[in-house]
Amino acid sequence: MRTDADQTPDTDRTADETVAPDRTADTDEPDTEAATEADTEAATEAATEAAGGDGLEDADEESPARPRGRWDLWLLVAAVLLAGLGGWFLLRADELRSSPAAANAALVDTARTAEVSAAVTTALNQVFSYSYDRTEDTARVAADVLRGEARETYDRLFAQVRELAPDQKLVLTSRVVSTAVQELTEDSARVLVFLDQAATRADRDTSSGAAAQLSVTARLEGDRWVITGMVPR
C-alpha cells in the first residue's frame, strides 16, 4: 500500500520527463522558472521546425529591407532637391542671359568692339577737324556720319564756326587718343572717347591745345556705324 509520500515521486517524474530528467518535484521556485523557460524554448523550436525554418529566413531577409528603405527615402529627397535646384539654376541662367549685362558684347566680341571703336575714331577726327577755308568739306562729312541729336547739336555749333573761322583764319585739328567701348549690342554701342585738340589762329599767329572727353552713342546703320549722340564729360 502506497503512502502520500510514495505517490509524490510519480507526479514529479511526470514533470521531470517534460522539463529535466534528473530533477525532482521538490525544487525551489527558480526551478519552476527554468522549467517554464525550457517549455517556451521547446515550443519555439517546435514551431520553427514545423514552419520549416521560414520564420528565421524571413527575418533574415526582411532585416536588410529597413536600411534599403531609409536609403530609398534619402535618394527620393535628394532627387526632389536636385530637381528644384535644377529648375532654379535654369531660371537664373535665363535671367542672366536676358539681362543687359549678358547682352553687352563689349570686349567679349573683340572684332565688333574694334570695328565700332575704329568707326567712331574716324568720324570724330573728321568732324572735329576743320580749316577756315574748307568748312564745307567738314559739314559734308558730318552729314554722312552724324544722326539725330548728334547731328542737330553739331550743326548748330558748327554754324557759328563757319561764321567766325574765316575772319580768325582758324584751323582746328582733333585726334582721338583713346576709346573705351562700354556697351555693345547687336546694333548699338556706347563709347567713351578721349581727344587732343590743337587750334591755330592765323590772324593772331597763336596756337593753343586742349583735351576733350566725350560719351558717344553709335548705331549700326546697314553695314557701318554712325554717331547718334555726343555728350561732353
mmCIF file with all atom_site columns, C-alpha atoms in Angstrom:
data_model
loop_
_atom_site.group_PDB
_atom_site.id
_atom_site.type_symbol
_atom_site.label_atom_id
_atom_site.label_alt_id
_atom_site.label_comp_id
_atom_site.label_asym_id
_atom_site.label_entity_id
_atom_site.label_seq_id
_atom_site.pdbx_PDB_ins_code
_atom_site.Cartn_x
_atom_site.Cartn_y
_atom_site.Cartn_z
_atom_site.occupancy
_atom_site.B_iso_or_equiv
_atom_site.pdbx_formal_charge
_atom_site.auth_seq_id
_atom_site.auth_comp_id
_atom_site.auth_asym_id
_atom_site.auth_atom_id
_atom_site.pdbx_PDB_model_num
ATOM 1   C CA . MET A 1 1   ? 0.000  0.000   0.000   1.00 0.00 ? 1   MET A CA 1
ATOM 2   C CA . ARG A 1 2   ? 1.422  3.452   -1.120  1.00 0.00 ? 2   ARG A CA 1
ATOM 3   C CA . THR A 1 3   ? 1.560  6.427   1.095   1.00 0.00 ? 3   THR A CA 1
ATOM 4   C CA . ASP A 1 4   ? 1.222  10.064  0.085   1.00 0.00 ? 4   ASP A CA 1
ATOM 5   C CA . ALA A 1 5   ? 4.978  10.355  0.145   1.00 0.00 ? 5   ALA A CA 1
ATOM 6   C CA . ASP A 1 6   ? 5.237  7.402   -2.222  1.00 0.00 ? 6   ASP A CA 1
ATOM 7   C CA . GLN A 1 7   ? 2.789  8.986   -4.640  1.00 0.00 ? 7   GLN A CA 1
ATOM 8   C CA . THR A 1 8   ? 4.619  12.330  -4.897  1.00 0.00 ? 8   THR A CA 1
ATOM 9   C CA . PRO A 1 9   ? 7.604  10.998  -6.861  1.00 0.00 ? 9   PRO A CA 1
ATOM 10  C CA . ASP A 1 10  ? 5.185  9.740   -9.553  1.00 0.00 ? 10  ASP A CA 1
ATOM 11  C CA . THR A 1 11  ? 3.936  13.285  -10.062 1.00 0.00 ? 11  THR A CA 1
ATOM 12  C CA . ASP A 1 12  ? 7.489  14.589  -10.064 1.00 0.00 ? 12  ASP A CA 1
ATOM 13  C CA . ARG A 1 13  ? 8.516  12.050  -12.656 1.00 0.00 ? 13  ARG A CA 1
ATOM 14  C CA . THR A 1 14  ? 5.857  13.354  -14.984 1.00 0.00 ? 14  THR A CA 1
ATOM 15  C CA . ALA A 1 15  ? 7.167  16.920  -14.597 1.00 0.00 ? 15  ALA A CA 1
ATOM 16  C CA . ASP A 1 16  ? 10.738 15.678  -14.913 1.00 0.00 ? 16  ASP A CA 1
ATOM 17  C CA . GLU A 1 17  ? 10.027 13.985  -18.194 1.00 0.00 ? 17  GLU A CA 1
ATOM 18  C CA . THR A 1 18  ? 8.770  17.315  -19.574 1.00 0.00 ? 18  THR A CA 1
ATOM 19  C CA . VAL A 1 19  ? 11.454 19.576  -18.085 1.00 0.00 ? 19  VAL A CA 1
ATOM 20  C CA . ALA A 1 20  ? 14.675 17.860  -16.958 1.00 0.00 ? 20  ALA A CA 1
ATOM 21  C CA . PRO A 1 21  ? 15.312 14.129  -16.242 1.00 0.00 ? 21  PRO A CA 1
ATOM 22  C CA . ASP A 1 22  ? 17.380 14.495  -13.024 1.00 0.00 ? 22  ASP A CA 1
ATOM 23  C CA . ARG A 1 23  ? 15.188 16.976  -11.167 1.00 0.00 ? 23  ARG A CA 1
ATOM 24  C CA . THR A 1 24  ? 12.575 16.132  -8.535  1.00 0.00 ? 24  THR A CA 1
ATOM 25  C CA . ALA A 1 25  ? 9.322  17.876  -7.897  1.00 0.00 ? 25  ALA A CA 1
ATOM 26  C CA . ASP A 1 26  ? 10.586 19.165  -4.536  1.00 0.00 ? 26  ASP A CA 1
ATOM 27  C CA . THR A 1 27  ? 12.512 22.042  -6.205  1.00 0.00 ? 27  THR A CA 1
ATOM 28  C CA . ASP A 1 28  ? 12.596 25.694  -5.326  1.00 0.00 ? 28  ASP A CA 1
ATOM 29  C CA . GLU A 1 29  ? 10.883 28.474  -7.266  1.00 0.00 ? 29  GLU A CA 1
ATOM 30  C CA . PRO A 1 30  ? 13.879 29.076  -9.633  1.00 0.00 ? 30  PRO A CA 1
ATOM 31  C CA . ASP A 1 31  ? 13.464 25.500  -10.909 1.00 0.00 ? 31  ASP A CA 1
ATOM 32  C CA . THR A 1 32  ? 9.876  26.300  -11.837 1.00 0.00 ? 32  THR A CA 1
ATOM 33  C CA . GLU A 1 33  ? 11.050 29.342  -13.813 1.00 0.00 ? 33  GLU A CA 1
ATOM 34  C CA . ALA A 1 34  ? 13.687 27.251  -15.536 1.00 0.00 ? 34  ALA A CA 1
ATOM 35  C CA . ALA A 1 35  ? 11.024 24.742  -16.467 1.00 0.00 ? 35  ALA A CA 1
ATOM 36  C CA . THR A 1 36  ? 8.863  27.484  -17.892 1.00 0.00 ? 36  THR A CA 1
ATOM 37  C CA . GLU A 1 37  ? 11.779 28.826  -19.972 1.00 0.00 ? 37  GLU A CA 1
ATOM 38  C CA . ALA A 1 38  ? 12.578 25.334  -21.163 1.00 0.00 ? 38  ALA A CA 1
ATOM 39  C CA . ASP A 1 39  ? 8.957  24.805  -22.148 1.00 0.00 ? 39  ASP A CA 1
ATOM 40  C CA . THR A 1 40  ? 8.987  28.112  -24.060 1.00 0.00 ? 40  THR A CA 1
ATOM 41  C CA . GLU A 1 41  ? 12.210 27.245  -25.869 1.00 0.00 ? 41  GLU A CA 1
ATOM 42  C CA . ALA A 1 42  ? 10.895 23.794  -26.715 1.00 0.00 ? 42  ALA A CA 1
ATOM 43  C CA . ALA A 1 43  ? 7.672  25.261  -28.050 1.00 0.00 ? 43  ALA A CA 1
ATOM 44  C CA . THR A 1 44  ? 9.602  27.837  -30.103 1.00 0.00 ? 44  THR A CA 1
ATOM 45  C CA . GLU A 1 45  ? 11.858 25.176  -31.568 1.00 0.00 ? 45  GLU A CA 1
ATOM 46  C CA . ALA A 1 46  ? 8.891  23.008  -32.377 1.00 0.00 ? 46  ALA A CA 1
ATOM 47  C CA . ALA A 1 47  ? 7.112  25.882  -34.077 1.00 0.00 ? 47  ALA A CA 1
ATOM 48  C CA . THR A 1 48  ? 10.262 26.738  -36.018 1.00 0.00 ? 48  THR A CA 1
ATOM 49  C CA . GLU A 1 49  ? 10.712 23.160  -37.163 1.00 0.00 ? 49  GLU A CA 1
ATOM 50  C CA . ALA A 1 50  ? 7.044  22.922  -38.106 1.00 0.00 ? 50  ALA A CA 1
ATOM 51  C CA . ALA A 1 51  ? 7.366  26.053  -40.204 1.00 0.00 ? 51  ALA A CA 1
ATOM 52  C CA . GLY A 1 52  ? 10.475 24.653  -41.840 1.00 0.00 ? 52  GLY A CA 1
ATOM 53  C CA . GLY A 1 53  ? 12.655 27.499  -40.536 1.00 0.00 ? 53  GLY A CA 1
ATOM 54  C CA . ASP A 1 54  ? 10.776 30.024  -42.685 1.00 0.00 ? 54  ASP A CA 1
ATOM 55  C CA . GLY A 1 55  ? 10.366 32.451  -39.817 1.00 0.00 ? 55  GLY A CA 1
ATOM 56  C CA . LEU A 1 56  ? 14.101 32.909  -39.310 1.00 0.00 ? 56  LEU A CA 1
ATOM 57  C CA . GLU A 1 57  ? 14.764 33.069  -43.004 1.00 0.00 ? 57  GLU A CA 1
ATOM 58  C CA . ASP A 1 58  ? 12.036 35.650  -43.444 1.00 0.00 ? 58  ASP A CA 1
ATOM 59  C CA . ALA A 1 59  ? 13.504 37.687  -40.587 1.00 0.00 ? 59  ALA A CA 1
ATOM 60  C CA . ASP A 1 60  ? 16.945 37.459  -42.154 1.00 0.00 ? 60  ASP A CA 1
ATOM 61  C CA . GLU A 1 61  ? 15.561 38.519  -45.498 1.00 0.00 ? 61  GLU A CA 1
ATOM 62  C CA . GLU A 1 62  ? 13.496 41.382  -44.092 1.00 0.00 ? 62  GLU A CA 1
ATOM 63  C CA . SER A 1 63  ? 16.184 42.853  -41.825 1.00 0.00 ? 63  SER A CA 1
ATOM 64  C CA . PRO A 1 64  ? 18.207 44.418  -44.679 1.00 0.00 ? 64  PRO A CA 1
ATOM 65  C CA . ALA A 1 65  ? 14.996 45.896  -46.095 1.00 0.00 ? 65  ALA A CA 1
ATOM 66  C CA . ARG A 1 66  ? 14.881 48.607  -43.448 1.00 0.00 ? 66  ARG A CA 1
ATOM 67  C CA . PRO A 1 67  ? 18.266 50.161  -44.377 1.00 0.00 ? 67  PRO A CA 1
ATOM 68  C CA . ARG A 1 68  ? 17.281 49.988  -48.049 1.00 0.00 ? 68  ARG A CA 1
ATOM 69  C CA . GLY A 1 69  ? 14.067 51.769  -47.200 1.00 0.00 ? 69  GLY A CA 1
ATOM 70  C CA . ARG A 1 70  ? 15.980 54.572  -45.499 1.00 0.00 ? 70  ARG A CA 1
ATOM 71  C CA . TRP A 1 71  ? 18.334 54.893  -48.455 1.00 0.00 ? 71  TRP A CA 1
ATOM 72  C CA . ASP A 1 72  ? 15.388 54.980  -50.834 1.00 0.00 ? 72  ASP A CA 1
ATOM 73  C CA . LEU A 1 73  ? 13.874 57.795  -48.787 1.00 0.00 ? 73  LEU A CA 1
ATOM 74  C CA . TRP A 1 74  ? 17.108 59.803  -48.823 1.00 0.00 ? 74  TRP A CA 1
ATOM 75  C CA . LEU A 1 75  ? 17.535 59.234  -52.540 1.00 0.00 ? 75  LEU A CA 1
ATOM 76  C CA . LEU A 1 76  ? 13.991 60.435  -53.119 1.00 0.00 ? 76  LEU A CA 1
ATOM 77  C CA . VAL A 1 77  ? 14.605 63.573  -51.048 1.00 0.00 ? 77  VAL A CA 1
ATOM 78  C CA . ALA A 1 78  ? 17.885 64.207  -52.886 1.00 0.00 ? 78  ALA A CA 1
ATOM 79  C CA . ALA A 1 79  ? 16.156 63.782  -56.236 1.00 0.00 ? 79  ALA A CA 1
ATOM 80  C CA . VAL A 1 80  ? 13.484 66.305  -55.278 1.00 0.00 ? 80  VAL A CA 1
ATOM 81  C CA . LEU A 1 81  ? 16.107 68.795  -54.081 1.00 0.00 ? 81  LEU A CA 1
ATOM 82  C CA . LEU A 1 82  ? 18.179 68.367  -57.221 1.00 0.00 ? 82  LEU A CA 1
ATOM 83  C CA . ALA A 1 83  ? 15.109 68.831  -59.382 1.00 0.00 ? 83  ALA A CA 1
ATOM 84  C CA . GLY A 1 84  ? 14.251 72.022  -57.511 1.00 0.00 ? 84  GLY A CA 1
ATOM 85  C CA . LEU A 1 85  ? 17.808 73.342  -57.751 1.00 0.00 ? 85  LEU A CA 1
ATOM 86  C CA . GLY A 1 86  ? 17.935 72.431  -61.419 1.00 0.00 ? 86  GLY A CA 1
ATOM 87  C CA . GLY A 1 87  ? 14.811 74.470  -62.063 1.00 0.00 ? 87  GLY A CA 1
ATOM 88  C CA . TRP A 1 88  ? 16.229 77.387  -60.087 1.00 0.00 ? 88  TRP A CA 1
ATOM 89  C CA . PHE A 1 89  ? 19.521 77.305  -61.986 1.00 0.00 ? 89  PHE A CA 1
ATOM 90  C CA . LEU A 1 90  ? 17.704 77.183  -65.330 1.00 0.00 ? 90  LEU A CA 1
ATOM 91  C CA . LEU A 1 91  ? 15.573 80.161  -64.326 1.00 0.00 ? 91  LEU A CA 1
ATOM 92  C CA . ARG A 1 92  ? 18.618 82.060  -63.089 1.00 0.00 ? 92  ARG A CA 1
ATOM 93  C CA . ALA A 1 93  ? 20.552 81.276  -66.261 1.00 0.00 ? 93  ALA A CA 1
ATOM 94  C CA . ASP A 1 94  ? 17.647 82.525  -68.363 1.00 0.00 ? 94  ASP A CA 1
ATOM 95  C CA . GLU A 1 95  ? 17.530 85.748  -66.322 1.00 0.00 ? 95  GLU A CA 1
ATOM 96  C CA . LEU A 1 96  ? 21.253 86.260  -66.778 1.00 0.00 ? 96  LEU A CA 1
ATOM 97  C CA . ARG A 1 97  ? 21.049 85.588  -70.495 1.00 0.00 ? 97  ARG A CA 1
ATOM 98  C CA . SER A 1 98  ? 18.268 88.147  -70.862 1.00 0.00 ? 98  SER A CA 1
ATOM 99  C CA . SER A 1 99  ? 19.902 90.785  -68.630 1.00 0.00 ? 99  SER A CA 1
ATOM 100 C CA . PRO A 1 100 ? 21.581 93.885  -70.114 1.00 0.00 ? 100 PRO A CA 1
ATOM 101 C CA . ALA A 1 101 ? 24.957 92.689  -68.834 1.00 0.00 ? 101 ALA A CA 1
ATOM 102 C CA . ALA A 1 102 ? 24.630 89.417  -70.756 1.00 0.00 ? 102 ALA A CA 1
ATOM 103 C CA . ALA A 1 103 ? 23.688 91.313  -73.922 1.00 0.00 ? 103 ALA A CA 1
ATOM 104 C CA . ASN A 1 104 ? 26.804 93.522  -73.643 1.00 0.00 ? 104 ASN A CA 1
ATOM 105 C CA . ALA A 1 105 ? 29.381 92.175  -76.073 1.00 0.00 ? 105 ALA A CA 1
ATOM 106 C CA . ALA A 1 106 ? 31.971 94.888  -75.414 1.00 0.00 ? 106 ALA A CA 1
ATOM 107 C CA . LEU A 1 107 ? 35.438 93.338  -75.195 1.00 0.00 ? 107 LEU A CA 1
ATOM 108 C CA . VAL A 1 108 ? 33.904 89.877  -75.498 1.00 0.00 ? 108 VAL A CA 1
ATOM 109 C CA . ASP A 1 109 ? 33.286 90.228  -79.220 1.00 0.00 ? 109 ASP A CA 1
ATOM 110 C CA . THR A 1 110 ? 36.702 91.693  -79.953 1.00 0.00 ? 110 THR A CA 1
ATOM 111 C CA . ALA A 1 111 ? 36.147 92.047  -83.696 1.00 0.00 ? 111 ALA A CA 1
ATOM 112 C CA . ARG A 1 112 ? 32.976 94.133  -83.360 1.00 0.00 ? 112 ARG A CA 1
ATOM 113 C CA . THR A 1 113 ? 34.465 96.099  -80.468 1.00 0.00 ? 113 THR A CA 1
ATOM 114 C CA . ALA A 1 114 ? 37.410 97.067  -82.663 1.00 0.00 ? 114 ALA A CA 1
ATOM 115 C CA . GLU A 1 115 ? 35.055 97.839  -85.549 1.00 0.00 ? 115 GLU A CA 1
ATOM 116 C CA . VAL A 1 116 ? 32.881 100.303 -83.641 1.00 0.00 ? 116 VAL A CA 1
ATOM 117 C CA . SER A 1 117 ? 35.926 101.861 -81.998 1.00 0.00 ? 117 SER A CA 1
ATOM 118 C CA . ALA A 1 118 ? 37.565 102.459 -85.384 1.00 0.00 ? 118 ALA A CA 1
ATOM 119 C CA . ALA A 1 119 ? 34.366 103.900 -86.880 1.00 0.00 ? 119 ALA A CA 1
ATOM 120 C CA . VAL A 1 120 ? 33.853 106.346 -84.014 1.00 0.00 ? 120 VAL A CA 1
ATOM 121 C CA . THR A 1 121 ? 37.528 107.365 -84.066 1.00 0.00 ? 121 THR A CA 1
ATOM 122 C CA . THR A 1 122 ? 37.476 108.137 -87.790 1.00 0.00 ? 122 THR A CA 1
ATOM 123 C CA . ALA A 1 123 ? 34.204 110.060 -87.586 1.00 0.00 ? 123 ALA A CA 1
ATOM 124 C CA . LEU A 1 124 ? 35.280 112.266 -84.675 1.00 0.00 ? 124 LEU A CA 1
ATOM 125 C CA . ASN A 1 125 ? 38.691 113.011 -86.175 1.00 0.00 ? 125 ASN A CA 1
ATOM 126 C CA . GLN A 1 126 ? 36.925 114.304 -89.275 1.00 0.00 ? 126 GLN A CA 1
ATOM 127 C CA . VAL A 1 127 ? 34.010 116.276 -87.816 1.00 0.00 ? 127 VAL A CA 1
ATOM 128 C CA . PHE A 1 128 ? 36.137 117.998 -85.167 1.00 0.00 ? 128 PHE A CA 1
ATOM 129 C CA . SER A 1 129 ? 38.935 118.941 -87.551 1.00 0.00 ? 129 SER A CA 1
ATOM 130 C CA . TYR A 1 130 ? 38.420 121.815 -89.965 1.00 0.00 ? 130 TYR A CA 1
ATOM 131 C CA . SER A 1 131 ? 40.094 124.668 -91.737 1.00 0.00 ? 131 SER A CA 1
ATOM 132 C CA . TYR A 1 132 ? 38.524 128.085 -92.099 1.00 0.00 ? 132 TYR A CA 1
ATOM 133 C CA . ASP A 1 133 ? 38.753 127.850 -95.893 1.00 0.00 ? 133 ASP A CA 1
ATOM 134 C CA . ARG A 1 134 ? 37.281 124.352 -96.206 1.00 0.00 ? 134 ARG A CA 1
ATOM 135 C CA . THR A 1 135 ? 34.371 124.271 -93.766 1.00 0.00 ? 135 THR A CA 1
ATOM 136 C CA . GLU A 1 136 ? 32.060 122.863 -96.466 1.00 0.00 ? 136 GLU A CA 1
ATOM 137 C CA . ASP A 1 137 ? 34.104 119.661 -96.560 1.00 0.00 ? 137 ASP A CA 1
ATOM 138 C CA . THR A 1 138 ? 33.711 119.230 -92.812 1.00 0.00 ? 138 THR A CA 1
ATOM 139 C CA . ALA A 1 139 ? 29.956 119.893 -92.966 1.00 0.00 ? 139 ALA A CA 1
ATOM 140 C CA . ARG A 1 140 ? 29.603 117.258 -95.680 1.00 0.00 ? 140 ARG A CA 1
ATOM 141 C CA . VAL A 1 141 ? 31.396 114.628 -93.608 1.00 0.00 ? 141 VAL A CA 1
ATOM 142 C CA . ALA A 1 142 ? 29.238 115.486 -90.600 1.00 0.00 ? 142 ALA A CA 1
ATOM 143 C CA . ALA A 1 143 ? 26.076 114.946 -92.630 1.00 0.00 ? 143 ALA A CA 1
ATOM 144 C CA . ASP A 1 144 ? 27.366 111.496 -93.566 1.00 0.00 ? 144 ASP A CA 1
ATOM 145 C CA . VAL A 1 145 ? 28.353 110.177 -90.128 1.00 0.00 ? 145 VAL A CA 1
ATOM 146 C CA . LEU A 1 146 ? 26.060 112.009 -87.684 1.00 0.00 ? 146 LEU A CA 1
ATOM 147 C CA . ARG A 1 147 ? 22.397 111.241 -86.989 1.00 0.00 ? 147 ARG A CA 1
ATOM 148 C CA . GLY A 1 148 ? 19.588 112.505 -84.787 1.00 0.00 ? 148 GLY A CA 1
ATOM 149 C CA . GLU A 1 149 ? 20.503 114.603 -81.780 1.00 0.00 ? 149 GLU A CA 1
ATOM 150 C CA . ALA A 1 150 ? 24.211 114.429 -82.562 1.00 0.00 ? 150 ALA A CA 1
ATOM 151 C CA . ARG A 1 151 ? 23.609 115.930 -85.983 1.00 0.00 ? 151 ARG A CA 1
ATOM 152 C CA . GLU A 1 152 ? 21.330 118.693 -84.665 1.00 0.00 ? 152 GLU A CA 1
ATOM 153 C CA . THR A 1 153 ? 23.750 119.759 -81.936 1.00 0.00 ? 153 THR A CA 1
ATOM 154 C CA . TYR A 1 154 ? 26.743 119.689 -84.255 1.00 0.00 ? 154 TYR A CA 1
ATOM 155 C CA . ASP A 1 155 ? 25.031 121.706 -86.995 1.00 0.00 ? 155 ASP A CA 1
ATOM 156 C CA . ARG A 1 156 ? 24.043 124.404 -84.508 1.00 0.00 ? 156 ARG A CA 1
ATOM 157 C CA . LEU A 1 157 ? 27.575 124.773 -83.148 1.00 0.00 ? 157 LEU A CA 1
ATOM 158 C CA . PHE A 1 158 ? 29.319 124.440 -86.486 1.00 0.00 ? 158 PHE A CA 1
ATOM 159 C CA . ALA A 1 159 ? 27.188 127.239 -87.918 1.00 0.00 ? 159 ALA A CA 1
ATOM 160 C CA . GLN A 1 160 ? 28.981 129.586 -85.526 1.00 0.00 ? 160 GLN A CA 1
ATOM 161 C CA . VAL A 1 161 ? 32.362 128.176 -86.560 1.00 0.00 ? 161 VAL A CA 1
ATOM 162 C CA . ARG A 1 162 ? 31.617 128.754 -90.247 1.00 0.00 ? 162 ARG A CA 1
ATOM 163 C CA . GLU A 1 163 ? 30.708 132.337 -89.448 1.00 0.00 ? 163 GLU A CA 1
ATOM 164 C CA . LEU A 1 164 ? 33.791 133.174 -87.363 1.00 0.00 ? 164 LEU A CA 1
ATOM 165 C CA . ALA A 1 165 ? 36.515 130.936 -88.804 1.00 0.00 ? 165 ALA A CA 1
ATOM 166 C CA . PRO A 1 166 ? 37.237 132.951 -91.983 1.00 0.00 ? 166 PRO A CA 1
ATOM 167 C CA . ASP A 1 167 ? 37.950 136.168 -90.079 1.00 0.00 ? 167 ASP A CA 1
ATOM 168 C CA . GLN A 1 168 ? 40.082 134.403 -87.468 1.00 0.00 ? 168 GLN A CA 1
ATOM 169 C CA . LYS A 1 169 ? 41.703 132.127 -90.039 1.00 0.00 ? 169 LYS A CA 1
ATOM 170 C CA . LEU A 1 170 ? 41.041 129.343 -87.588 1.00 0.00 ? 170 LEU A CA 1
ATOM 171 C CA . VAL A 1 171 ? 42.339 125.812 -88.102 1.00 0.00 ? 171 VAL A CA 1
ATOM 172 C CA . LEU A 1 172 ? 41.376 123.080 -85.642 1.00 0.00 ? 172 LEU A CA 1
ATOM 173 C CA . THR A 1 173 ? 42.897 119.620 -85.581 1.00 0.00 ? 173 THR A CA 1
ATOM 174 C CA . SER A 1 174 ? 41.400 116.906 -83.379 1.00 0.00 ? 174 SER A CA 1
ATOM 175 C CA . ARG A 1 175 ? 42.878 113.480 -82.743 1.00 0.00 ? 175 ARG A CA 1
ATOM 176 C CA . VAL A 1 176 ? 41.278 110.643 -80.814 1.00 0.00 ? 176 VAL A CA 1
ATOM 177 C CA . VAL A 1 177 ? 43.903 109.279 -78.440 1.00 0.00 ? 177 VAL A CA 1
ATOM 178 C CA . SER A 1 178 ? 41.852 106.639 -76.641 1.00 0.00 ? 178 SER A CA 1
ATOM 179 C CA . THR A 1 179 ? 38.489 104.913 -76.804 1.00 0.00 ? 179 THR A CA 1
ATOM 180 C CA . ALA A 1 180 ? 36.689 102.547 -74.458 1.00 0.00 ? 180 ALA A CA 1
ATOM 181 C CA . VAL A 1 181 ? 33.670 100.659 -75.711 1.00 0.00 ? 181 VAL A CA 1
ATOM 182 C CA . GLN A 1 182 ? 31.466 100.471 -72.632 1.00 0.00 ? 182 GLN A CA 1
ATOM 183 C CA . GLU A 1 183 ? 28.392 98.849  -74.142 1.00 0.00 ? 183 GLU A CA 1
ATOM 184 C CA . LEU A 1 184 ? 27.940 96.899  -77.335 1.00 0.00 ? 184 LEU A CA 1
ATOM 185 C CA . THR A 1 185 ? 24.825 95.157  -78.588 1.00 0.00 ? 185 THR A CA 1
ATOM 186 C CA . GLU A 1 186 ? 23.753 93.915  -81.990 1.00 0.00 ? 186 GLU A CA 1
ATOM 187 C CA . ASP A 1 187 ? 23.049 97.375  -83.350 1.00 0.00 ? 187 ASP A CA 1
ATOM 188 C CA . SER A 1 188 ? 24.137 99.949  -80.763 1.00 0.00 ? 188 SER A CA 1
ATOM 189 C CA . ALA A 1 189 ? 27.200 100.980 -78.821 1.00 0.00 ? 189 ALA A CA 1
ATOM 190 C CA . ARG A 1 190 ? 28.311 103.453 -76.194 1.00 0.00 ? 190 ARG A CA 1
ATOM 191 C CA . VAL A 1 191 ? 31.910 104.605 -76.371 1.00 0.00 ? 191 VAL A CA 1
ATOM 192 C CA . LEU A 1 192 ? 33.960 106.793 -74.065 1.00 0.00 ? 192 LEU A CA 1
ATOM 193 C CA . VAL A 1 193 ? 36.345 108.898 -76.175 1.00 0.00 ? 193 VAL A CA 1
ATOM 194 C CA . PHE A 1 194 ? 39.394 110.997 -75.258 1.00 0.00 ? 194 PHE A CA 1
ATOM 195 C CA . LEU A 1 195 ? 40.622 113.596 -77.761 1.00 0.00 ? 195 LEU A CA 1
ATOM 196 C CA . ASP A 1 196 ? 43.530 116.003 -78.051 1.00 0.00 ? 196 ASP A CA 1
ATOM 197 C CA . GLN A 1 197 ? 42.789 119.244 -79.904 1.00 0.00 ? 197 GLN A CA 1
ATOM 198 C CA . ALA A 1 198 ? 45.137 121.862 -81.309 1.00 0.00 ? 198 ALA A CA 1
ATOM 199 C CA . ALA A 1 199 ? 43.862 125.208 -82.624 1.00 0.00 ? 199 ALA A CA 1
ATOM 200 C CA . THR A 1 200 ? 45.689 127.841 -84.626 1.00 0.00 ? 200 THR A CA 1
ATOM 201 C CA . ARG A 1 201 ? 44.573 131.422 -85.307 1.00 0.00 ? 201 ARG A CA 1
ATOM 202 C CA . ALA A 1 202 ? 46.474 132.826 -88.220 1.00 0.00 ? 202 ALA A CA 1
ATOM 203 C CA . ASP A 1 203 ? 45.133 136.338 -87.658 1.00 0.00 ? 203 ASP A CA 1
ATOM 204 C CA . ARG A 1 204 ? 46.956 136.472 -84.313 1.00 0.00 ? 204 ARG A CA 1
ATOM 205 C CA . ASP A 1 205 ? 49.569 133.848 -85.053 1.00 0.00 ? 205 ASP A CA 1
ATOM 206 C CA . THR A 1 206 ? 48.672 131.949 -81.902 1.00 0.00 ? 206 THR A CA 1
ATOM 207 C CA . SER A 1 207 ? 48.210 128.302 -81.091 1.00 0.00 ? 207 SER A CA 1
ATOM 208 C CA . SER A 1 208 ? 46.535 126.520 -78.230 1.00 0.00 ? 208 SER A CA 1
ATOM 209 C CA . GLY A 1 209 ? 45.833 122.989 -77.170 1.00 0.00 ? 209 GLY A CA 1
ATOM 210 C CA . ALA A 1 210 ? 43.157 121.276 -75.157 1.00 0.00 ? 210 ALA A CA 1
ATOM 211 C CA . ALA A 1 211 ? 41.859 117.864 -74.224 1.00 0.00 ? 211 ALA A CA 1
ATOM 212 C CA . ALA A 1 212 ? 38.281 116.734 -74.542 1.00 0.00 ? 212 ALA A CA 1
ATOM 213 C CA . GLN A 1 213 ? 36.275 113.791 -73.343 1.00 0.00 ? 213 GLN A CA 1
ATOM 214 C CA . LEU A 1 214 ? 33.024 112.648 -74.932 1.00 0.00 ? 214 LEU A CA 1
ATOM 215 C CA . SER A 1 215 ? 30.462 109.941 -74.289 1.00 0.00 ? 215 SER A CA 1
ATOM 216 C CA . VAL A 1 216 ? 29.423 108.835 -77.759 1.00 0.00 ? 216 VAL A CA 1
ATOM 217 C CA . THR A 1 217 ? 26.405 106.779 -78.746 1.00 0.00 ? 217 THR A CA 1
ATOM 218 C CA . ALA A 1 218 ? 26.605 104.906 -82.040 1.00 0.00 ? 218 ALA A CA 1
ATOM 219 C CA . ARG A 1 219 ? 24.137 102.900 -84.091 1.00 0.00 ? 219 ARG A CA 1
ATOM 220 C CA . LEU A 1 220 ? 24.695 100.261 -86.742 1.00 0.00 ? 220 LEU A CA 1
ATOM 221 C CA . GLU A 1 221 ? 23.201 101.506 -89.986 1.00 0.00 ? 221 GLU A CA 1
ATOM 222 C CA . GLY A 1 222 ? 23.414 98.897  -92.690 1.00 0.00 ? 222 GLY A CA 1
ATOM 223 C CA . ASP A 1 223 ? 26.999 97.710  -92.544 1.00 0.00 ? 223 ASP A CA 1
ATOM 224 C CA . ARG A 1 224 ? 28.543 100.778 -90.888 1.00 0.00 ? 224 ARG A CA 1
ATOM 225 C CA . TRP A 1 225 ? 28.377 102.645 -87.603 1.00 0.00 ? 225 TRP A CA 1
ATOM 226 C CA . VAL A 1 226 ? 27.024 106.195 -87.340 1.00 0.00 ? 226 VAL A CA 1
ATOM 227 C CA . ILE A 1 227 ? 27.023 108.526 -84.343 1.00 0.00 ? 227 ILE A CA 1
ATOM 228 C CA . THR A 1 228 ? 23.666 109.385 -82.776 1.00 0.00 ? 228 THR A CA 1
ATOM 229 C CA . GLY A 1 229 ? 24.723 111.139 -79.575 1.00 0.00 ? 229 GLY A CA 1
ATOM 230 C CA . MET A 1 230 ? 27.683 113.103 -78.170 1.00 0.00 ? 230 MET A CA 1
ATOM 231 C CA . VAL A 1 231 ? 27.808 114.327 -74.584 1.00 0.00 ? 231 VAL A CA 1
ATOM 232 C CA . PRO A 1 232 ? 30.840 116.213 -73.161 1.00 0.00 ? 232 PRO A CA 1
ATOM 233 C CA . ARG A 1 233 ? 32.221 114.681 -69.957 1.00 0.00 ? 233 ARG A CA 1
#
